mmCIF file of C-alpha atoms in Angstrom:
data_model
loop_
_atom_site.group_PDB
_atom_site.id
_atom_site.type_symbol
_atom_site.label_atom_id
_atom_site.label_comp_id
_atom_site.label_asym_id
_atom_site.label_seq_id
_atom_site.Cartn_x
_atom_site.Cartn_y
_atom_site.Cartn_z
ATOM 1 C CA UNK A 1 0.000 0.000 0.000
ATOM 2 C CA UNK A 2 1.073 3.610 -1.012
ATOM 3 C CA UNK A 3 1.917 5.862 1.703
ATOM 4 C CA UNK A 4 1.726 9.934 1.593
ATOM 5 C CA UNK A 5 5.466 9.416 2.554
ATOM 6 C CA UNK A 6 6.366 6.935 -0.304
ATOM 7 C CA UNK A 7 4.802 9.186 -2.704
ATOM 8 C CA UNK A 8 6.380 12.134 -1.527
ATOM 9 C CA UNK A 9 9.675 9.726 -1.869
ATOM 10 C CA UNK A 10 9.098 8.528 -5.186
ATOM 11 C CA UNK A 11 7.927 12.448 -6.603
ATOM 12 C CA UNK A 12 11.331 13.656 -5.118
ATOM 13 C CA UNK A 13 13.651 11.109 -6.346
ATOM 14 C CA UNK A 14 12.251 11.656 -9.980
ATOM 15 C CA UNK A 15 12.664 15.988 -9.300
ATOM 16 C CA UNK A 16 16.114 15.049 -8.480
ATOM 17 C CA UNK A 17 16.716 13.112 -11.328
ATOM 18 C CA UNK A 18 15.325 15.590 -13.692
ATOM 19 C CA UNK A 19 17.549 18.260 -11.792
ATOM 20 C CA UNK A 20 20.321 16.800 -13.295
ATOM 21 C CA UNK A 21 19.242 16.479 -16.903
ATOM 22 C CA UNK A 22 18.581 20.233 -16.430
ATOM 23 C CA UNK A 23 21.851 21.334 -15.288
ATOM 24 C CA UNK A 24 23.750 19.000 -18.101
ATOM 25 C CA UNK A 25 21.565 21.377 -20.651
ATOM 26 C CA UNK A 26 22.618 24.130 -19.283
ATOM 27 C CA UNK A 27 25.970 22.687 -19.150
ATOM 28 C CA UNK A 28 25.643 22.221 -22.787
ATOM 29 C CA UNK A 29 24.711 26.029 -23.730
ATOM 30 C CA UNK A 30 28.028 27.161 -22.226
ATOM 31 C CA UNK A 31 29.499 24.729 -25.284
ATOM 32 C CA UNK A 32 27.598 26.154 -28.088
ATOM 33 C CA UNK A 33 30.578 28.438 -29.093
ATOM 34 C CA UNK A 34 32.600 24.886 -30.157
ATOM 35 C CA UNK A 35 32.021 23.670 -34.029
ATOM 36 C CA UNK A 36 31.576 20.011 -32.961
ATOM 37 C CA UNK A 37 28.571 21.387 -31.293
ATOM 38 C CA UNK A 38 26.300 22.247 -34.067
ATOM 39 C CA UNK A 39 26.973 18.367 -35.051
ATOM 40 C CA UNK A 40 25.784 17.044 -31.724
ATOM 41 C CA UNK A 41 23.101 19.690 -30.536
ATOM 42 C CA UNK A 42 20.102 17.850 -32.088
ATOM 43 C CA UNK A 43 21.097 14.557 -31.106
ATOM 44 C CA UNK A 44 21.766 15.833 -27.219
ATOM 45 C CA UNK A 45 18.432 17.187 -27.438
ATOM 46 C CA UNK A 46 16.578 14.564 -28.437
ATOM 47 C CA UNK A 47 18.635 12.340 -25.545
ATOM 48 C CA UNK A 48 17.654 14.519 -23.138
ATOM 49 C CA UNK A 49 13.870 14.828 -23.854
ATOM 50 C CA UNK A 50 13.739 10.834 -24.289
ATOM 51 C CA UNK A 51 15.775 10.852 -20.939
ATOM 52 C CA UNK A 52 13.186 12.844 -19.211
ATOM 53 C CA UNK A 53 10.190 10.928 -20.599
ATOM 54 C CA UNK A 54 12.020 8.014 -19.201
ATOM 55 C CA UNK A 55 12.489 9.682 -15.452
ATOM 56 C CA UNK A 56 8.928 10.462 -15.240
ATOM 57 C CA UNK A 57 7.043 6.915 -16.355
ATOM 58 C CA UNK A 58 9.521 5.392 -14.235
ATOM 59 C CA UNK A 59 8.127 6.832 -11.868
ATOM 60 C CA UNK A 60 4.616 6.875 -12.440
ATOM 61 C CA UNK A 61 5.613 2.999 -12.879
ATOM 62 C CA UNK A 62 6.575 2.928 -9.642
ATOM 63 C CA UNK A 63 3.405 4.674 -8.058
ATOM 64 C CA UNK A 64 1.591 2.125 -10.131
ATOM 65 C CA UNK A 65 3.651 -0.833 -8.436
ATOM 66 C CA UNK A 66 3.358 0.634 -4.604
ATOM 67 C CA UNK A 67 -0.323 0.939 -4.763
ATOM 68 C CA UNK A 68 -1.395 -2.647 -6.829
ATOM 69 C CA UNK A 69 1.727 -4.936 -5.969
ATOM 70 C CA UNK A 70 2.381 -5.681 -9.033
ATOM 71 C CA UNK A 71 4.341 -4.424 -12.637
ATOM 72 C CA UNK A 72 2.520 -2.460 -14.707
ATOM 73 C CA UNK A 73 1.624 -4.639 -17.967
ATOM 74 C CA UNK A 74 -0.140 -2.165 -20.756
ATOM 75 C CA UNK A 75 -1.062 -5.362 -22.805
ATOM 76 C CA UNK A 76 -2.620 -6.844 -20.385
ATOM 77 C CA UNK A 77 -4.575 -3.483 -19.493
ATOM 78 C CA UNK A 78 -5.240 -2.505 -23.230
ATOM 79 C CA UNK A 79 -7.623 -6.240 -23.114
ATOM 80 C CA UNK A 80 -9.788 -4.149 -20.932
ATOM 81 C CA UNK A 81 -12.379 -2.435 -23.954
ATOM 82 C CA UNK A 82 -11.737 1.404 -22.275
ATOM 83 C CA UNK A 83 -8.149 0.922 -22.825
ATOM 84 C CA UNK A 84 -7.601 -0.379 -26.391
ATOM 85 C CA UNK A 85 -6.951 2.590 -28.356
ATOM 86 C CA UNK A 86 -4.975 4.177 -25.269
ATOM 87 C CA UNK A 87 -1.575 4.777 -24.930
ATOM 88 C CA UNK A 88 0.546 3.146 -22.281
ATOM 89 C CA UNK A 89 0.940 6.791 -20.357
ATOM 90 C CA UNK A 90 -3.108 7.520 -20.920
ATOM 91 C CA UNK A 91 -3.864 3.834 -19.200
ATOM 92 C CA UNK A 92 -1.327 4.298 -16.466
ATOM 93 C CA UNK A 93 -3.018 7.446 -15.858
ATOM 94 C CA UNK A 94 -6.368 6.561 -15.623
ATOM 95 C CA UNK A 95 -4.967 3.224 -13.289
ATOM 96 C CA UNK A 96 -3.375 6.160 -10.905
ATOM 97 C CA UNK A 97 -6.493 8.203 -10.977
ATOM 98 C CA UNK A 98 -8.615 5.225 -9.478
ATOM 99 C CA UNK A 99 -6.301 5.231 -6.654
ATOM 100 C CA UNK A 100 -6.643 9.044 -6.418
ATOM 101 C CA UNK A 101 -3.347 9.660 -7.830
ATOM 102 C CA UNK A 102 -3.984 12.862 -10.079
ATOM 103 C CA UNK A 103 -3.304 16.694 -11.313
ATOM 104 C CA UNK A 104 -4.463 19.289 -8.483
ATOM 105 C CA UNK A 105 -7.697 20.366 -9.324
ATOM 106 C CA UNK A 106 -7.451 22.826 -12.353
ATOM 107 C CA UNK A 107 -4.379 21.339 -13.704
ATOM 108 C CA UNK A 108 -5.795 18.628 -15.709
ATOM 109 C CA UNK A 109 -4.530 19.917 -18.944
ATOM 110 C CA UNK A 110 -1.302 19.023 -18.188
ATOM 111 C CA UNK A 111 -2.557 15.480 -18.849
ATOM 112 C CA UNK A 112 -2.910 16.870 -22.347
ATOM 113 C CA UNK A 113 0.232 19.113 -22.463
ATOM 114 C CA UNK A 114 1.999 15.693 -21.374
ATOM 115 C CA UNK A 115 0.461 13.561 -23.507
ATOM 116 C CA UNK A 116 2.194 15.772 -26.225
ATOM 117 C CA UNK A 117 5.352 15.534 -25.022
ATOM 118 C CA UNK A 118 5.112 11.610 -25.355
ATOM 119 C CA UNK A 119 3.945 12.096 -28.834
ATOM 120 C CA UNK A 120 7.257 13.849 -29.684
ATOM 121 C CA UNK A 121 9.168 11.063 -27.758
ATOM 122 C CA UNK A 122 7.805 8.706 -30.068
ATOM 123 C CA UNK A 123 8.091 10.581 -32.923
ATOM 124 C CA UNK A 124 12.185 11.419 -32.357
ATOM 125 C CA UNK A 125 12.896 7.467 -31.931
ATOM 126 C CA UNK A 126 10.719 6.711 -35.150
ATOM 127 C CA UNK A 127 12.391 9.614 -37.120
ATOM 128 C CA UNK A 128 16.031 8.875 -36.983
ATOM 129 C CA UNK A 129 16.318 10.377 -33.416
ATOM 130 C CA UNK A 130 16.235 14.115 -35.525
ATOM 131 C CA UNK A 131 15.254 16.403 -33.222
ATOM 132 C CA UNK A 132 14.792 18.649 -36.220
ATOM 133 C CA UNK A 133 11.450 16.910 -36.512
ATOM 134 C CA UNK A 134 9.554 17.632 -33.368
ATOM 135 C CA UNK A 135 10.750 21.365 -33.227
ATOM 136 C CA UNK A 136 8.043 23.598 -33.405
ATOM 137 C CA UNK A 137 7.076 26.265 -35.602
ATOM 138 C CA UNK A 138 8.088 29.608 -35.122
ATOM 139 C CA UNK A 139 10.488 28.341 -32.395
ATOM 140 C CA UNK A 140 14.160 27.373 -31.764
ATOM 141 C CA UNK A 141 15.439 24.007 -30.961
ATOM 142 C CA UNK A 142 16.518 25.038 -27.317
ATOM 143 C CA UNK A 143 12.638 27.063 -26.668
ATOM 144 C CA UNK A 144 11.200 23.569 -27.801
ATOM 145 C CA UNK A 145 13.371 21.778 -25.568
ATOM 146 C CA UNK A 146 12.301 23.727 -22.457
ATOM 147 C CA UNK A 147 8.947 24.275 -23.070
ATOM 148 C CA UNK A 148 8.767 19.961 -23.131
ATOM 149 C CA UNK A 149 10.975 20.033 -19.882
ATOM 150 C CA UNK A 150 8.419 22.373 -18.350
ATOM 151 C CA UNK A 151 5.645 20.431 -19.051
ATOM 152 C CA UNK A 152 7.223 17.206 -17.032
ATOM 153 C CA UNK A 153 8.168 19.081 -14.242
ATOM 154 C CA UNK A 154 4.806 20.917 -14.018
ATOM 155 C CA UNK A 155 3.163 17.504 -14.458
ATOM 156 C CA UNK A 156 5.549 16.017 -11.474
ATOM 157 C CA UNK A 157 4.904 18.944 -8.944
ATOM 158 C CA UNK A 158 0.950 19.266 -9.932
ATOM 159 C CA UNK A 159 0.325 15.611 -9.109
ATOM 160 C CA UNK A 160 -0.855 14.753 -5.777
ATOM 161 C CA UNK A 161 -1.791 12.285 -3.674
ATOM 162 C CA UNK A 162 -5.518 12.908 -3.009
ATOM 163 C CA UNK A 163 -6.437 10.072 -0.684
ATOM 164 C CA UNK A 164 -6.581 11.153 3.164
ATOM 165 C CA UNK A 165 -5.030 8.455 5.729
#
């Protein structure tokens, strides 16, 4: 069973983690000035954002295991007729929100606004890992880049633990 404390534990461990993606990219601005750069920049990018994808459905995975005592197993979820045309972050999601695991009230379009993010995650590892490809229009490789870190550390801190003890 889930404790208030375990969550709190699990939400921190994953703020820490993403601390330190966020200080290697600003790490990496103070190397833009270097020729091999321009070479690398797109591919760092996309590492980072996949990283950070990574960091947070770990731990939503792990929120997941605490409360049902067991691995989370989308195929065996997506037999259940609600979850077919789902995606494995939309179905672990709606398993959390049973449990009372959610966005603070207000914030649920950060559901959405992460649900996007994912989309680009998918769509840099089935386009070559170009980065190139998910930046957006009218913007610059390093506004796209923080705009999708902002959205999973928005979506960390906004999700609470709504069940009293």
């Amino acid at each position: 069973m889930l404790t208030k404390d375990d969550f709190k534990k699990i939400k921190k461990e994953a703020k820490l983690e993403i601390a330190v993606l966020e200080q290697e990219y600003h790490h990496m601005g103070q190397e833009l000035d270097s020729p091999q750069w321009d070479q690398r920049k797109h591919r760092r990018y996309a590492s980072l954002v996949i990283e950070c994808c990574s960091i947070l459905e770990h731990m939503l995975k792990q929120l997941y295991q605490s409360i049902y005592q067991k691995k989370f197993n989308s195929t065996e979820l997506m037999k259940t007729p609600a979850y077919r045309a789902r995606s494995n972050m939309e179905i672990i999601q709606a398993e959390l929100n049973k449990q009372q695991i959610a966005l603070k009230p207000g914030k649920e379009n950060m559901e959405h606004a992460l649900s996007q993010v994912f989309l680009a995650r998918n769509k840099l590892i089935h386009e070559n890992f170009s980065f190139d490809s998910i930046v957006k229009e009218g913007m610059q490789a390093e506004e796209t880049f923080e705009a999708m870190l902002d959205t999973i550390q928005k979506y960390r801190k906004h999700l609470k633990y709504l069940r009293p003890e």
